[in-house]
Amino acid sequence: MDLFKFEHGREGYYGEFGGAFIPEILRSPIMELRQALQAAKDDPTFWSEFVALMKTYSGRPTPITYLENLTKYLGGGRIYVKREDLNHTGAHKVNNVMGQGLIAKRLGKTRIIAETGAGQHGVATATMAARFGFECVIYMGEEDVRRQRPNVFWMEQLGAQVVPVRDGSKTLKDAINEAMRDWVTNFDTTHYVLGTVCGPHPFPEMVAWFQSIIGREAREQMIQIAGELPCRVYACVGGGSNAIGIFQGFLDDPVELVAVEAGGKGLQSSKHAARLASNHGSVGVAQGYKTYFLQNEDGQMLDTYSVAAGLDYIGVSPIFSYLAQIGRVRFEAATDEEVVAAFQLVMKKEGLIPALESAHAFALALKEVPKMKPEETILINQSGRGDKDIFTVAEALSDKNWKEFIKQRAKNYES
Ligand SMILES: Cc1ncc(COP(=O)(O)O)c(C=O)c1O
């Protein structure tokens, strides 16, 4: 399946979804970006340069780990995990960011802007900017600044300016709006590093291309390590970049692809971010593209909620709206409660610390794997590591010792 073979005049469309709904003023940078992406795709040295950079800078290929303890504990199918958490900066986000850094260099840009939710994309972007010598500004919802303070600290230490966005729900969608506003004013010098497979064409195509490195590796590794392809692949979906990254390795295989959205406090509540797994999403156009959004009847965006800041977004990749519509990807949701329980189980049984986002994929996979046969295998994408979530998890678990530690620290700062 070639998702990026567009019909003439329908460039950037995945079925009825996608496109580039942009103000006239953004036409020029968008056209410039489309040309640069095409030139990079046509240049066989570009992909090798990207792979070499990821190998020497980020530690790729990331391994696949067999979860023997959990497999025995749960019974049913065998569980394998793709370890995107082992990338430099701790998540898959760095794949896309380093790729876009190479594109920005080709375009002769000197300044980089980005939006971030959980902060992983922001840290990756600030890291890339430091490495390549770009000036760097990161937009982040004020609520996410509060939830993900350790990542804000790192971005600032890496030399980036972090701008808290106080509009709307003060989360990812508001940060994207603010980054777009900056881009409109400064595109001569500035490249906008969008962090997921959303936004106007060519962003979904470009981000999916860089993230396809996950699936390319994973397919080969499963054949080497497990001796066969997995029956199912699970990945969490915020915008959809880690999921489309791993799924691209298996699109043409008889492998079931399962995408897990944030079920928050439950799909019956209004506190979730499940655009496709709930019946609350509807088709609309916002932030430059057409897809399923959580919006009211007037097209006003609703507030979303998830314990995982990186999944707390109102839109889903247009590529996924299409893949869900044609039945190639199954969409499900996991609640915060299920996610925290899965997170604890994976830590206790396997010594892995997944990001809360990735723990959504674990939550569903671990629920389904006992119903599978022992000769069947599943692959879970561990999109990132959980260090950044220490405050959120300690709070969710109401950890007594952690509370004491915070109180003590606060007291030290008072004097
Ligand atoms: C570790 C991790 N996984 C997943 C996501 C969700 O994004 P996406 O759906 O683009 O992979 C994020 C977003 O910040 C993240 O930090």
Coordinates of C-alpha atoms and ligand atoms in Angstrom, one line a residue:
M1 CA 0.0 0.0 0.0
D2 CA 1.6 3.3 -1.1
L3 CA -0.1 5.9 1.1
F4 CA 1.8 8.7 -0.6
K5 CA 1.0 8.1 -4.3
F6 CA -1.4 11.0 -4.6
E7 CA -3.8 11.5 -7.6
H8 CA -3.0 14.6 -9.6
G9 CA -4.8 17.5 -7.9
R10 CA -5.3 15.5 -4.7
E11 CA -1.8 15.9 -3.3
G12 CA -1.8 15.3 0.5
Y13 CA -5.1 13.5 0.5
Y14 CA -5.6 10.2 2.2
G15 CA -9.1 9.3 0.9
E16 CA -11.2 12.3 1.8
F17 CA -8.8 13.4 4.6
G18 CA -5.7 15.6 4.8
G19 CA -5.1 18.4 2.4
A20 CA -3.6 21.8 3.1
F21 CA -6.1 24.4 4.3
I22 CA -3.8 27.3 4.8
P23 CA -3.9 31.1 4.7
E24 CA -2.5 32.5 1.4
I25 CA 0.5 33.8 3.3
L26 CA 1.7 30.2 4.1
R27 CA 1.5 29.1 0.5
S28 CA 5.1 30.0 -0.2
P29 CA 6.8 28.2 2.8
I30 CA 4.5 25.2 2.2
M31 CA 5.5 25.0 -1.5
E32 CA 9.1 25.4 -0.5
L33 CA 8.8 22.5 2.0
R34 CA 7.0 20.3 -0.5
Q35 CA 9.8 20.8 -3.0
A36 CA 12.5 20.1 -0.4
L37 CA 10.7 16.9 0.7
Q38 CA 10.4 15.7 -2.8
A39 CA 14.1 16.5 -3.6
A40 CA 15.1 14.6 -0.4
K41 CA 13.0 11.6 -1.3
D42 CA 14.4 11.5 -4.8
D43 CA 18.0 11.8 -3.5
P44 CA 19.3 8.3 -2.5
T45 CA 22.0 9.8 -0.4
F46 CA 19.5 11.7 1.8
W47 CA 18.0 8.6 3.5
S48 CA 21.5 7.1 4.1
E49 CA 22.6 10.4 5.6
F50 CA 19.5 10.3 7.9
V51 CA 20.1 6.6 8.9
A52 CA 23.8 7.3 9.6
L53 CA 22.9 10.3 11.8
M54 CA 20.3 8.3 13.7
K55 CA 22.9 5.5 14.2
T56 CA 25.7 7.7 15.5
Y57 CA 23.6 10.3 17.4
S58 CA 20.5 8.5 18.6
G59 CA 21.6 4.9 19.0
R60 CA 19.5 3.3 16.2
P61 CA 18.6 0.6 15.5
T62 CA 16.6 0.5 18.7
P63 CA 16.3 -3.2 19.8
I64 CA 13.3 -5.4 20.2
T65 CA 12.9 -7.0 23.6
Y66 CA 11.0 -10.3 24.3
L67 CA 8.9 -9.9 27.5
E68 CA 9.4 -13.4 28.9
N69 CA 8.0 -12.7 32.4
L70 CA 4.8 -11.1 31.3
T71 CA 4.3 -13.7 28.6
K72 CA 4.5 -16.4 31.3
Y73 CA 2.4 -14.4 33.7
L74 CA -0.4 -13.6 31.3
G75 CA -0.5 -16.8 29.3
G76 CA -1.6 -16.6 25.6
G77 CA 0.5 -15.0 22.9
R78 CA 4.2 -14.0 23.1
I79 CA 5.0 -10.3 23.8
Y80 CA 7.7 -8.4 22.0
V81 CA 8.4 -4.6 22.4
K82 CA 10.1 -2.2 20.1
R83 CA 12.3 0.0 22.2
E84 CA 11.9 3.6 20.9
D85 CA 12.5 4.7 24.5
L86 CA 16.1 3.9 24.0
N87 CA 16.6 6.8 21.5
H88 CA 18.5 9.8 22.5
T89 CA 16.1 12.1 24.4
G90 CA 13.9 9.1 25.3
A91 CA 11.3 8.9 22.6
H92 CA 10.5 8.3 18.9
K93 CA 10.1 12.0 18.5
V94 CA 13.8 12.4 17.7
N95 CA 13.5 10.5 14.5
N96 CA 11.2 13.1 12.9
V97 CA 13.1 16.0 14.4
M98 CA 16.5 15.0 13.2
G99 CA 15.1 14.4 9.7
Q100 CA 13.4 17.8 9.6
G101 CA 16.7 19.3 10.9
L102 CA 18.4 17.9 7.8
I103 CA 15.6 19.4 5.6
A104 CA 15.9 22.8 7.4
K105 CA 19.6 22.8 6.7
R106 CA 19.0 22.1 3.0
L107 CA 16.5 25.0 3.0
G108 CA 19.2 27.4 4.5
K109 CA 17.0 28.2 7.6
T110 CA 18.6 29.6 10.7
R111 CA 15.7 29.4 13.2
I112 CA 13.5 26.6 14.3
I113 CA 10.1 26.7 16.0
A114 CA 8.0 23.9 17.3
E115 CA 5.0 23.1 19.5
T116 CA 5.1 20.5 22.2
G117 CA 2.6 18.7 24.4
A118 CA 4.3 16.2 26.6
G119 CA 7.6 18.0 26.0
Q120 CA 9.3 15.1 24.3
H121 CA 9.0 16.7 20.9
G122 CA 10.2 20.0 22.4
V123 CA 13.3 18.4 24.0
A124 CA 14.1 16.6 20.8
T125 CA 13.8 19.8 18.8
A126 CA 15.9 21.8 21.3
T127 CA 18.5 19.1 21.1
M128 CA 18.5 19.1 17.3
A129 CA 18.7 22.9 17.2
A130 CA 21.7 22.8 19.6
R131 CA 23.4 20.2 17.5
F132 CA 22.8 22.0 14.2
G133 CA 23.3 25.5 15.5
F134 CA 19.8 26.8 15.0
E135 CA 18.0 29.5 17.1
C136 CA 15.1 27.7 18.8
V137 CA 11.7 28.7 20.1
I138 CA 9.2 26.1 21.6
Y139 CA 5.5 26.8 22.1
M140 CA 3.9 24.8 24.9
G141 CA 0.4 25.1 26.5
E142 CA 0.6 26.5 30.0
E143 CA -1.2 23.4 31.4
D144 CA 1.5 21.2 29.8
V145 CA 4.3 23.5 31.1
R146 CA 2.8 22.7 34.5
R147 CA 2.5 19.0 33.9
Q148 CA 5.9 18.5 32.2
R149 CA 8.2 20.8 34.1
P150 CA 11.3 18.5 33.9
N151 CA 11.1 18.7 30.1
V152 CA 10.7 22.5 30.2
F153 CA 13.9 22.6 32.3
W154 CA 15.8 20.6 29.7
M155 CA 14.6 22.6 26.8
E156 CA 15.8 25.8 28.5
Q157 CA 19.1 24.2 29.4
L158 CA 19.6 23.2 25.8
G159 CA 19.3 26.8 24.8
A160 CA 15.7 27.0 23.6
Q161 CA 13.2 29.7 24.5
V162 CA 10.0 28.1 25.9
V163 CA 6.9 30.2 25.4
P164 CA 3.9 29.2 27.5
V165 CA 0.6 29.5 25.6
R166 CA -2.3 30.8 27.6
D167 CA -5.1 30.5 25.1
G168 CA -7.9 27.9 25.0
S169 CA -7.3 24.7 27.0
K170 CA -3.6 25.7 27.3
T171 CA -2.6 22.3 25.7
L172 CA -1.2 21.0 22.5
K173 CA -3.8 22.4 20.0
D174 CA -3.2 25.9 21.4
A175 CA 0.5 25.5 21.1
I176 CA 0.1 24.5 17.4
N177 CA -2.0 27.6 16.7
E178 CA 0.7 29.8 18.3
A179 CA 3.5 28.1 16.3
M180 CA 1.6 28.7 13.1
R181 CA 1.2 32.4 13.9
D182 CA 5.0 32.6 14.4
W183 CA 5.6 30.8 11.1
V184 CA 3.4 33.1 9.1
T185 CA 5.5 36.1 10.3
N186 CA 9.0 34.6 10.1
F187 CA 9.1 31.9 7.4
D188 CA 12.0 33.5 5.6
T189 CA 14.4 32.4 8.3
T190 CA 12.3 29.9 10.1
H191 CA 11.4 26.2 9.7
Y192 CA 8.4 24.9 11.7
V193 CA 9.2 21.4 13.0
L194 CA 5.7 20.0 13.4
G195 CA 5.9 17.0 15.8
T196 CA 3.3 14.6 14.5
V197 CA 1.5 13.3 11.4
C198 CA -1.0 16.1 11.4
G199 CA -1.2 19.6 10.0
P200 CA -1.2 20.7 6.3
H201 CA 0.4 18.7 3.6
P202 CA 3.3 17.9 3.4
F203 CA 3.7 17.6 7.2
P204 CA 1.9 14.2 7.6
E205 CA 3.8 12.7 4.6
M206 CA 7.2 14.1 5.9
V207 CA 6.7 13.0 9.5
A208 CA 5.5 9.5 8.4
W209 CA 8.5 9.2 6.2
F210 CA 11.0 9.9 8.9
Q211 CA 9.1 7.7 11.4
S212 CA 9.0 4.8 9.0
I213 CA 12.5 4.0 10.2
I214 CA 10.7 2.3 13.2
G215 CA 8.7 -0.1 11.1
R216 CA 11.5 -0.8 8.6
E217 CA 13.7 -2.0 11.5
A218 CA 10.9 -3.7 13.4
R219 CA 9.9 -5.9 10.5
E220 CA 13.4 -7.1 9.9
Q221 CA 14.0 -7.6 13.6
M222 CA 10.8 -9.7 14.2
I223 CA 11.9 -12.0 11.4
Q224 CA 15.4 -12.3 12.9
I225 CA 14.4 -12.6 16.6
A226 CA 10.9 -14.3 16.6
G227 CA 11.4 -16.0 13.2
E228 CA 8.1 -14.6 11.9
L229 CA 6.0 -11.5 11.7
P230 CA 3.8 -10.6 14.6
C231 CA 0.1 -11.3 14.4
R232 CA -0.7 -7.9 15.8
V233 CA 1.1 -4.6 16.3
Y234 CA 0.0 -2.1 19.0
A235 CA 0.8 1.6 19.3
C236 CA -0.6 4.6 21.1
V237 CA -2.0 7.5 19.1
G238 CA -1.9 11.1 19.9
G239 CA -1.4 12.7 16.5
G240 CA -0.2 9.3 15.3
S241 CA 3.5 9.6 14.5
N242 CA 4.9 6.6 16.5
A243 CA 1.9 4.4 15.3
I244 CA 2.3 5.3 11.6
G245 CA 6.0 4.8 12.0
I246 CA 5.8 1.2 13.2
F247 CA 2.7 0.3 11.2
Q248 CA 4.4 1.2 7.9
G249 CA 6.6 -1.8 8.3
F250 CA 3.6 -4.1 8.2
L251 CA 0.9 -2.4 6.0
D252 CA 1.2 -5.0 3.3
D253 CA 1.4 -8.0 5.6
P254 CA -1.4 -10.1 7.1
V255 CA -0.7 -8.3 10.5
E256 CA -3.5 -6.7 12.5
L257 CA -2.7 -3.1 13.4
V258 CA -4.2 -1.8 16.6
A259 CA -4.1 1.9 17.5
V260 CA -4.9 3.0 21.1
E261 CA -6.2 6.4 21.9
A262 CA -6.6 8.1 25.3
G263 CA -9.7 6.9 27.0
G264 CA -9.1 9.3 30.0
K265 CA -11.8 9.0 32.5
G266 CA -13.9 6.8 30.2
L267 CA -15.5 7.1 26.8
Q268 CA -18.9 7.8 28.5
S269 CA -17.4 10.9 30.1
S270 CA -16.4 14.0 28.2
K271 CA -12.9 13.6 29.6
H272 CA -11.0 11.7 27.0
A273 CA -9.1 12.3 23.7
A274 CA -10.5 9.4 21.7
R275 CA -11.3 10.8 18.2
L276 CA -11.8 7.5 16.4
A277 CA -12.4 4.9 19.1
S278 CA -15.3 6.9 20.5
N279 CA -18.4 8.1 18.6
H280 CA -17.7 11.6 19.7
G281 CA -15.3 12.5 16.9
S282 CA -16.6 14.2 13.7
V283 CA -15.0 15.3 10.4
G284 CA -13.9 18.9 10.2
V285 CA -11.2 21.2 9.1
A286 CA -8.8 22.9 11.5
Q287 CA -5.1 23.6 11.9
G288 CA -4.6 23.2 8.2
Y289 CA -6.1 19.8 7.5
K290 CA -9.2 17.7 7.3
T291 CA -9.7 14.9 9.7
Y292 CA -11.8 13.6 12.7
F293 CA -11.8 16.1 15.6
L294 CA -13.4 16.3 18.9
Q295 CA -15.6 19.3 18.3
N296 CA -19.1 20.6 19.0
E297 CA -21.9 21.0 16.4
D298 CA -20.6 24.4 15.5
G299 CA -17.1 23.1 14.8
Q300 CA -15.7 24.6 18.0
M301 CA -13.0 22.4 19.4
L302 CA -13.8 20.6 22.6
D303 CA -11.4 20.4 25.6
T304 CA -9.7 17.0 25.7
Y305 CA -8.3 15.1 28.6
S306 CA -5.7 12.4 29.3
V307 CA -3.3 11.5 32.0
A308 CA -0.7 11.4 29.2
A309 CA 0.0 14.9 27.9
G310 CA 1.2 13.6 24.6
L311 CA -2.2 12.0 23.7
D312 CA -4.2 15.0 24.8
Y313 CA -5.0 16.4 21.3
I314 CA -8.3 17.1 19.5
G315 CA -7.3 15.9 16.0
V316 CA -6.0 12.6 14.7
S317 CA -3.7 12.1 11.7
P318 CA -5.6 12.2 8.4
I319 CA -3.7 9.1 7.5
F320 CA -5.4 7.3 10.4
S321 CA -8.9 8.7 9.6
Y322 CA -8.4 7.0 6.2
L323 CA -6.8 3.8 7.5
A324 CA -9.6 3.4 10.1
Q325 CA -12.3 4.1 7.4
I326 CA -11.0 1.4 5.1
G327 CA -10.7 -1.0 8.0
R328 CA -6.9 -1.4 7.9
V329 CA -6.3 -0.2 11.5
R330 CA -8.5 -1.1 14.5
F331 CA -9.0 1.8 16.9
E332 CA -9.4 1.3 20.6
A333 CA -9.0 3.3 23.8
A334 CA -7.5 2.7 27.2
T335 CA -8.6 4.6 30.3
D336 CA -6.2 6.4 32.7
E337 CA -6.9 3.8 35.3
E338 CA -6.1 0.9 33.0
V339 CA -3.0 2.7 31.8
V340 CA -1.6 3.3 35.3
A341 CA -2.3 -0.4 36.2
A342 CA -0.5 -1.6 33.0
F343 CA 2.4 0.8 33.7
Q344 CA 2.8 -0.7 37.2
L345 CA 2.6 -4.2 35.9
V346 CA 5.2 -3.7 33.2
M347 CA 7.6 -2.1 35.7
K348 CA 7.2 -4.8 38.3
K349 CA 7.4 -7.8 35.9
E350 CA 9.9 -6.5 33.3
G351 CA 11.8 -3.6 34.7
L352 CA 10.7 -1.4 31.8
I353 CA 9.5 2.1 32.4
P354 CA 7.3 3.1 29.5
A355 CA 6.0 6.7 29.0
L356 CA 2.4 7.1 30.0
E357 CA 1.6 7.5 26.3
S358 CA 3.2 4.2 25.5
A359 CA 1.5 2.6 28.5
H360 CA -1.8 3.0 26.6
A361 CA -0.6 0.5 24.0
F362 CA 0.5 -1.8 26.8
A363 CA -2.8 -1.5 28.5
L364 CA -4.8 -2.8 25.6
A365 CA -2.2 -5.3 24.4
L366 CA -2.0 -6.9 27.9
K367 CA -5.8 -7.1 28.0
E368 CA -6.0 -8.9 24.7
V369 CA -2.9 -11.2 24.8
P370 CA -4.3 -13.8 27.2
K371 CA -7.0 -14.6 24.6
M372 CA -4.3 -15.5 22.0
K373 CA -2.6 -18.8 21.3
P374 CA 1.0 -19.5 22.6
E375 CA 2.3 -19.7 19.1
E376 CA 1.0 -16.2 18.2
T377 CA 3.1 -13.1 18.8
I378 CA 2.4 -9.4 19.4
L379 CA 4.6 -6.4 19.0
I380 CA 4.1 -3.3 21.2
N381 CA 5.7 0.0 20.3
Q382 CA 7.2 1.5 23.5
S383 CA 7.3 5.0 22.0
G384 CA 9.1 6.6 24.9
R385 CA 10.4 6.2 28.5
G386 CA 8.6 7.3 31.6
D387 CA 11.1 9.4 33.4
K388 CA 9.3 12.6 32.3
D389 CA 6.1 11.3 34.0
I390 CA 7.5 10.9 37.5
F391 CA 5.4 13.8 38.9
T392 CA 2.1 12.6 37.2
V393 CA 2.6 8.9 38.1
A394 CA 3.6 9.7 41.7
E395 CA 0.5 11.8 42.0
A396 CA -1.7 9.1 40.3
L397 CA -0.4 6.5 42.8
S398 CA -0.6 9.0 45.7
D399 CA 3.0 7.9 46.7
K400 CA 3.6 8.8 50.3
N401 CA 7.4 9.0 50.2
W402 CA 7.3 11.1 47.0
K403 CA 4.9 13.6 48.7
E404 CA 7.3 13.8 51.7
F405 CA 10.2 14.4 49.4
I406 CA 8.4 17.3 47.5
K407 CA 7.3 18.9 50.8
Q408 CA 10.9 18.8 52.0
R409 CA 12.3 20.3 48.8
A410 CA 9.7 23.0 48.9
K411 CA 10.6 23.8 52.5
N412 CA 14.3 24.1 51.4
Y413 CA 13.4 26.7 48.8
E414 CA 11.3 28.7 51.3
S415 CA 14.3 29.7 53.4
Ligands
LIG1 C1 6.5 9.1 24.3 C2 5.4 9.6 23.4 N1 4.6 8.7 22.8 C3 3.6 9.0 22.0 C4 3.2 10.4 21.9 C5 2.1 10.7 21.0 O1 2.4 11.3 19.8 P1 2.3 10.5 18.5 O2 0.9 10.0 18.4 O3 2.6 11.5 17.4 O4 3.3 9.4 18.5 C6 4.0 11.4 22.5 C7 3.7 12.8 22.3 O5 4.3 13.7 22.9 C8 5.1 10.9 23.3 O6 5.9 11.8 24.0

